[in-house]
mmCIF file of C-alpha atoms in Angstrom:
data_model
loop_
_atom_site.group_PDB
_atom_site.id
_atom_site.type_symbol
_atom_site.label_atom_id
_atom_site.label_comp_id
_atom_site.label_asym_id
_atom_site.label_seq_id
_atom_site.Cartn_x
_atom_site.Cartn_y
_atom_site.Cartn_z
ATOM 1 C CA GLN G 14 27.828 -132.956 -75.489
ATOM 2 C CA LYS G 15 28.891 -131.260 -71.978
ATOM 3 C CA GLU G 16 32.545 -130.136 -72.101
ATOM 4 C CA VAL G 17 33.023 -131.793 -68.494
ATOM 5 C CA GLU G 18 30.965 -134.601 -67.207
ATOM 6 C CA GLN G 19 30.883 -136.197 -63.798
ATOM 7 C CA ASN G 20 28.345 -138.518 -62.042
ATOM 8 C CA SER G 21 26.429 -136.367 -59.890
ATOM 9 C CA GLY G 22 26.232 -138.970 -57.058
ATOM 10 C CA PRO G 23 25.856 -139.145 -54.080
ATOM 11 C CA LEU G 24 28.669 -141.494 -53.969
ATOM 12 C CA SER G 25 28.462 -143.268 -50.287
ATOM 13 C CA VAL G 26 31.812 -144.907 -48.851
ATOM 14 C CA PRO G 27 32.048 -146.117 -45.559
ATOM 15 C CA GLU G 28 34.620 -144.309 -43.169
ATOM 16 C CA GLY G 29 38.149 -145.823 -44.016
ATOM 17 C CA ALA G 30 37.383 -146.962 -47.384
ATOM 18 C CA ILE G 31 38.943 -145.434 -51.075
ATOM 19 C CA ALA G 32 36.642 -143.371 -52.690
ATOM 20 C CA SER G 33 36.799 -142.999 -56.590
ATOM 21 C CA LEU G 34 35.497 -140.047 -58.703
ATOM 22 C CA ASN G 35 35.571 -139.810 -62.111
ATOM 23 C CA CYS G 36 35.229 -137.437 -64.938
ATOM 24 C CA THR G 37 35.212 -137.065 -68.359
ATOM 25 C CA TYR G 38 36.143 -134.141 -71.021
ATOM 26 C CA SER G 39 35.234 -133.749 -74.405
ATOM 27 C CA ASP G 40 38.181 -131.152 -75.699
ATOM 28 C CA ARG G 41 41.103 -132.764 -76.692
ATOM 29 C CA GLY G 42 42.704 -129.363 -76.722
ATOM 30 C CA SER G 43 42.492 -129.219 -72.510
ATOM 31 C CA GLN G 44 45.648 -128.835 -70.736
ATOM 32 C CA SER G 45 45.223 -129.105 -67.370
ATOM 33 C CA PHE G 46 42.987 -130.737 -65.114
ATOM 34 C CA PHE G 47 41.620 -130.163 -61.629
ATOM 35 C CA TRP G 48 39.930 -131.385 -58.480
ATOM 36 C CA TYR G 49 38.299 -128.777 -56.521
ATOM 37 C CA ARG G 50 36.624 -129.824 -53.110
ATOM 38 C CA GLN G 51 33.398 -127.684 -52.283
ATOM 39 C CA TYR G 52 31.496 -127.452 -48.979
ATOM 40 C CA SER G 53 27.922 -126.538 -48.705
ATOM 41 C CA GLY G 54 28.233 -122.805 -48.565
ATOM 42 C CA LYS G 55 31.925 -122.509 -48.893
ATOM 43 C CA SER G 56 34.057 -121.482 -52.045
ATOM 44 C CA PRO G 57 35.795 -124.142 -54.256
ATOM 45 C CA GLU G 58 39.321 -125.474 -52.617
ATOM 46 C CA LEU G 59 42.126 -126.673 -54.818
ATOM 47 C CA ILE G 60 42.565 -130.549 -54.043
ATOM 48 C CA MET G 61 44.910 -131.496 -56.616
ATOM 49 C CA PHE G 62 45.885 -130.585 -60.210
ATOM 50 C CA ILE G 63 47.643 -132.779 -62.696
ATOM 51 C CA TYR G 64 48.585 -132.007 -66.480
ATOM 52 C CA SER G 65 50.514 -135.298 -67.746
ATOM 53 C CA ASN G 66 49.218 -138.824 -68.216
ATOM 54 C CA GLY G 67 49.735 -141.153 -65.167
ATOM 55 C CA ASP G 68 49.401 -140.862 -61.400
ATOM 56 C CA LYS G 69 49.888 -137.865 -59.002
ATOM 57 C CA GLU G 70 49.810 -138.682 -55.368
ATOM 58 C CA ASP G 71 49.740 -136.314 -52.462
ATOM 59 C CA GLY G 72 49.122 -137.395 -49.343
ATOM 60 C CA ARG G 73 45.532 -139.634 -49.271
ATOM 61 C CA PHE G 74 44.907 -138.164 -52.612
ATOM 62 C CA THR G 75 45.761 -139.595 -55.949
ATOM 63 C CA ALA G 76 44.990 -137.897 -59.548
ATOM 64 C CA GLN G 77 44.862 -140.131 -62.324
ATOM 65 C CA LEU G 78 44.563 -138.491 -65.727
ATOM 66 C CA ASN G 79 44.341 -140.773 -69.327
ATOM 67 C CA LYS G 80 44.440 -138.252 -72.375
ATOM 68 C CA ALA G 81 44.159 -141.102 -74.861
ATOM 69 C CA SER G 82 40.544 -141.637 -73.165
ATOM 70 C CA GLN G 83 39.926 -138.454 -72.248
ATOM 71 C CA TYR G 84 39.327 -139.130 -68.327
ATOM 72 C CA VAL G 85 40.746 -138.028 -64.875
ATOM 73 C CA SER G 86 39.646 -139.379 -61.637
ATOM 74 C CA LEU G 87 40.500 -138.871 -58.132
ATOM 75 C CA LEU G 88 40.924 -141.475 -55.506
ATOM 76 C CA ILE G 89 40.478 -140.748 -52.124
ATOM 77 C CA ARG G 90 42.089 -143.248 -49.601
ATOM 78 C CA ASP G 91 41.187 -143.883 -45.980
ATOM 79 C CA SER G 92 37.965 -141.448 -46.460
ATOM 80 C CA GLN G 93 36.961 -139.559 -43.224
ATOM 81 C CA PRO G 94 33.805 -138.114 -42.583
ATOM 82 C CA SER G 95 35.384 -134.450 -43.140
ATOM 83 C CA ASP G 96 35.808 -135.540 -46.704
ATOM 84 C CA SER G 97 32.375 -135.461 -47.126
ATOM 85 C CA ALA G 98 31.823 -132.626 -50.044
ATOM 86 C CA THR G 99 31.096 -131.899 -53.576
ATOM 87 C CA TYR G 100 33.963 -132.482 -55.694
ATOM 88 C CA LEU G 101 34.411 -130.931 -58.788
ATOM 89 C CA CYS G 102 36.575 -131.700 -61.878
ATOM 90 C CA ALA G 103 37.381 -128.844 -63.992
ATOM 91 C CA VAL G 104 39.583 -128.417 -67.161
ATOM 92 C CA THR G 105 41.409 -125.831 -68.644
ATOM 93 C CA ARG G 106 42.067 -124.766 -72.208
ATOM 94 C CA LEU G 107 44.474 -121.779 -73.226
ATOM 95 C CA THR G 108 42.272 -119.670 -75.474
ATOM 96 C CA GLY G 109 42.765 -116.817 -77.696
ATOM 97 C CA GLY G 110 41.377 -114.920 -74.574
ATOM 98 C CA GLY G 111 43.299 -116.233 -71.648
ATOM 99 C CA ASN G 112 42.996 -119.297 -69.608
ATOM 100 C CA LYS G 113 39.275 -120.880 -69.404
ATOM 101 C CA LEU G 114 38.467 -123.145 -66.733
ATOM 102 C CA THR G 115 35.410 -125.222 -66.935
ATOM 103 C CA PHE G 116 33.716 -127.111 -64.247
ATOM 104 C CA GLY G 117 32.033 -130.280 -64.211
ATOM 105 C CA THR G 118 28.749 -130.547 -62.337
ATOM 106 C CA GLY G 119 30.279 -132.149 -59.325
ATOM 107 C CA THR G 120 30.186 -135.484 -57.425
ATOM 108 C CA GLN G 121 28.487 -135.482 -53.920
ATOM 109 C CA LEU G 122 30.391 -137.690 -51.500
ATOM 110 C CA LYS G 123 29.218 -139.129 -48.667
ATOM 111 C CA VAL G 124 31.651 -140.529 -45.822
ATOM 112 C CA GLU G 125 29.306 -142.593 -43.565
ATOM 113 C CA LEU G 126 30.688 -143.784 -40.127
ATOM 114 C CA ASP D 24 43.776 -119.333 -45.964
ATOM 115 C CA THR D 25 43.055 -118.187 -49.540
ATOM 116 C CA GLU D 26 45.381 -115.441 -50.687
ATOM 117 C CA VAL D 27 42.325 -113.917 -52.666
ATOM 118 C CA THR D 28 40.153 -111.687 -50.842
ATOM 119 C CA GLN D 29 36.612 -111.010 -51.660
ATOM 120 C CA THR D 30 34.514 -108.231 -50.065
ATOM 121 C CA PRO D 31 31.812 -107.793 -48.905
ATOM 122 C CA LYS D 32 30.981 -111.811 -47.865
ATOM 123 C CA HIS D 33 27.294 -110.942 -48.186
ATOM 124 C CA LEU D 34 25.277 -108.420 -49.911
ATOM 125 C CA VAL D 35 21.612 -107.498 -50.566
ATOM 126 C CA MET D 36 20.613 -105.060 -52.675
ATOM 127 C CA GLY D 37 17.444 -103.812 -54.480
ATOM 128 C CA MET D 38 17.137 -104.076 -58.205
ATOM 129 C CA THR D 39 17.485 -100.340 -58.528
ATOM 130 C CA ASN D 40 20.669 -100.013 -56.767
ATOM 131 C CA LYS D 41 24.219 -99.650 -57.653
ATOM 132 C CA LYS D 42 26.821 -101.570 -55.742
ATOM 133 C CA SER D 43 30.344 -103.242 -56.109
ATOM 134 C CA LEU D 44 31.887 -106.454 -55.457
ATOM 135 C CA LYS D 45 35.578 -106.376 -54.795
ATOM 136 C CA CYS D 46 38.714 -108.654 -54.916
ATOM 137 C CA GLU D 47 42.208 -108.532 -54.196
ATOM 138 C CA GLN D 48 45.527 -110.974 -54.417
ATOM 139 C CA HIS D 49 48.773 -110.469 -53.615
ATOM 140 C CA MET D 50 50.160 -113.404 -55.147
ATOM 141 C CA GLY D 51 51.557 -111.766 -58.416
ATOM 142 C CA HIS D 52 49.183 -113.256 -60.398
ATOM 143 C CA ARG D 53 48.568 -111.524 -63.929
ATOM 144 C CA ALA D 54 45.215 -113.032 -64.584
ATOM 145 C CA MET D 55 42.126 -112.697 -62.672
ATOM 146 C CA TYR D 56 38.246 -113.920 -63.041
ATOM 147 C CA TRP D 57 34.654 -113.481 -62.062
ATOM 148 C CA TYR D 58 32.557 -116.655 -61.748
ATOM 149 C CA LYS D 59 28.925 -117.023 -60.806
ATOM 150 C CA GLN D 60 27.614 -119.867 -58.864
ATOM 151 C CA LYS D 61 23.914 -120.877 -58.272
ATOM 152 C CA ALA D 62 22.683 -123.374 -55.628
ATOM 153 C CA LYS D 63 23.757 -126.986 -56.657
ATOM 154 C CA LYS D 64 25.275 -125.821 -59.840
ATOM 155 C CA PRO D 65 29.056 -125.765 -60.668
ATOM 156 C CA PRO D 66 30.657 -122.240 -61.118
ATOM 157 C CA GLU D 67 29.989 -120.724 -64.660
ATOM 158 C CA LEU D 68 32.703 -118.314 -66.026
ATOM 159 C CA MET D 69 31.751 -114.534 -66.309
ATOM 160 C CA PHE D 70 34.939 -112.612 -67.396
ATOM 161 C CA VAL D 71 38.742 -112.799 -67.562
ATOM 162 C CA TYR D 72 41.386 -110.207 -67.238
ATOM 163 C CA SER D 73 44.741 -110.775 -68.575
ATOM 164 C CA TYR D 74 47.567 -108.373 -67.533
ATOM 165 C CA GLU D 75 44.600 -105.913 -66.873
ATOM 166 C CA LYS D 76 42.897 -106.044 -70.073
ATOM 167 C CA LEU D 77 39.633 -107.774 -70.322
ATOM 168 C CA SER D 78 40.040 -110.994 -72.525
ATOM 169 C CA ILE D 79 37.033 -113.146 -72.083
ATOM 170 C CA ASN D 80 33.494 -111.971 -71.729
ATOM 171 C CA GLU D 81 31.272 -115.099 -71.682
ATOM 172 C CA SER D 82 28.462 -112.911 -72.960
ATOM 173 C CA VAL D 83 27.352 -111.590 -69.729
ATOM 174 C CA PRO D 84 24.487 -109.136 -69.478
ATOM 175 C CA SER D 85 25.791 -105.456 -69.237
ATOM 176 C CA ARG D 86 24.003 -104.746 -65.878
ATOM 177 C CA PHE D 87 27.437 -106.557 -64.496
ATOM 178 C CA SER D 88 30.301 -104.339 -65.306
ATOM 179 C CA PRO D 89 33.967 -105.813 -64.486
ATOM 180 C CA GLU D 90 36.856 -103.285 -63.823
ATOM 181 C CA CYS D 91 40.420 -104.048 -63.307
ATOM 182 C CA PRO D 92 42.286 -101.017 -61.485
ATOM 183 C CA ASN D 93 45.692 -102.589 -61.385
ATOM 184 C CA SER D 94 47.150 -106.165 -61.242
ATOM 185 C CA SER D 95 45.739 -106.963 -57.660
ATOM 186 C CA LEU D 96 42.436 -105.626 -57.841
ATOM 187 C CA LEU D 97 39.387 -106.734 -59.591
ATOM 188 C CA ASN D 98 35.759 -105.454 -59.255
ATOM 189 C CA LEU D 99 32.515 -106.106 -60.578
ATOM 190 C CA HIS D 100 29.883 -103.153 -60.735
ATOM 191 C CA LEU D 101 26.419 -104.379 -60.119
ATOM 192 C CA HIS D 102 23.259 -102.364 -61.772
ATOM 193 C CA ALA D 103 19.742 -102.855 -61.850
ATOM 194 C CA LEU D 104 19.944 -106.657 -61.268
ATOM 195 C CA GLN D 105 17.289 -109.128 -61.027
ATOM 196 C CA PRO D 106 16.322 -111.348 -58.480
ATOM 197 C CA GLU D 107 17.615 -114.278 -60.802
ATOM 198 C CA ASP D 108 21.038 -112.723 -60.420
ATOM 199 C CA SER D 109 21.210 -113.683 -56.699
ATOM 200 C CA ALA D 110 24.138 -116.225 -56.439
ATOM 201 C CA LEU D 111 27.525 -116.691 -54.916
ATOM 202 C CA TYR D 112 29.944 -114.460 -56.964
ATOM 203 C CA LEU D 113 33.389 -116.226 -57.057
ATOM 204 C CA CYS D 114 36.854 -114.018 -57.754
ATOM 205 C CA ALA D 115 39.758 -116.130 -58.668
ATOM 206 C CA SER D 116 43.148 -115.447 -60.199
ATOM 207 C CA SER D 117 46.053 -117.508 -61.771
ATOM 208 C CA GLN D 118 49.400 -116.795 -63.097
ATOM 209 C CA GLU D 119 49.875 -115.836 -66.925
ATOM 210 C CA PRO D 120 51.520 -116.884 -69.181
ATOM 211 C CA PRO D 121 50.827 -120.775 -68.862
ATOM 212 C CA GLY D 122 53.969 -122.579 -67.003
ATOM 213 C CA ASN D 123 54.404 -125.732 -65.926
ATOM 214 C CA SER D 124 52.687 -125.375 -62.828
ATOM 215 C CA GLY D 125 49.151 -126.019 -64.513
ATOM 216 C CA ASN D 126 48.021 -122.396 -64.392
ATOM 217 C CA THR D 127 46.321 -123.170 -60.956
ATOM 218 C CA ILE D 128 43.466 -121.220 -60.549
ATOM 219 C CA TYR D 129 42.804 -119.732 -56.750
ATOM 220 C CA PHE D 130 39.406 -118.611 -55.533
ATOM 221 C CA GLY D 131 38.287 -116.567 -52.937
ATOM 222 C CA GLU D 132 35.745 -117.154 -50.346
ATOM 223 C CA GLY D 133 33.168 -115.888 -52.477
ATOM 224 C CA SER D 134 30.594 -112.740 -52.186
ATOM 225 C CA TRP D 135 26.892 -114.045 -51.691
ATOM 226 C CA LEU D 136 24.479 -111.417 -53.603
ATOM 227 C CA THR D 137 20.518 -111.361 -53.140
ATOM 228 C CA VAL D 138 18.758 -109.326 -54.981
ATOM 229 C CA VAL D 139 15.190 -108.244 -53.828
#
């Protein structure tokens, strides 16, 4: 079982719609949860982080965390063509050696005109 | 704009060359990381430095040698690489010890490495 799992997509949504991206993780000791956006040929860019159960909103983005189900999601409202990218879910565990961030394989999002 | 700066942005090297990738951050972070990313794959952790000491080595081959001269700088020395080592190398940093900020890890723009 992979530590962090995402559907690779592509997920296609029309402009203005809500895009829903999902992620599950296997380690119950995971502490913090991140969503990064990565455009082709660029480095990952932090979109949001969440570490408590529930919802966290930032502009058009809402992250949702359910630790009991080991599930984290990202909702993008009013999707724009500029949101087309790969979205990487990542989780951290504090190990004896330090803060370890593990990525899922990413979901490719395509927002169509 | 990212506050983690990586140089060079692009590097082409032969299999017998010795080169280095450099990373600098001025956010006062005490943890720094090297990740490797191949095309259409997620970033994979290579090394973690915590308070300038190597704390995690993910069984990386010795042809990759990290160095942390001070809390703001991180180097990755490269020697006798193979063509399959061609990838995007990402440096990142975060606060230590963990806090309620969620230990956010910030990435630099990466160094594209091609081994010929």
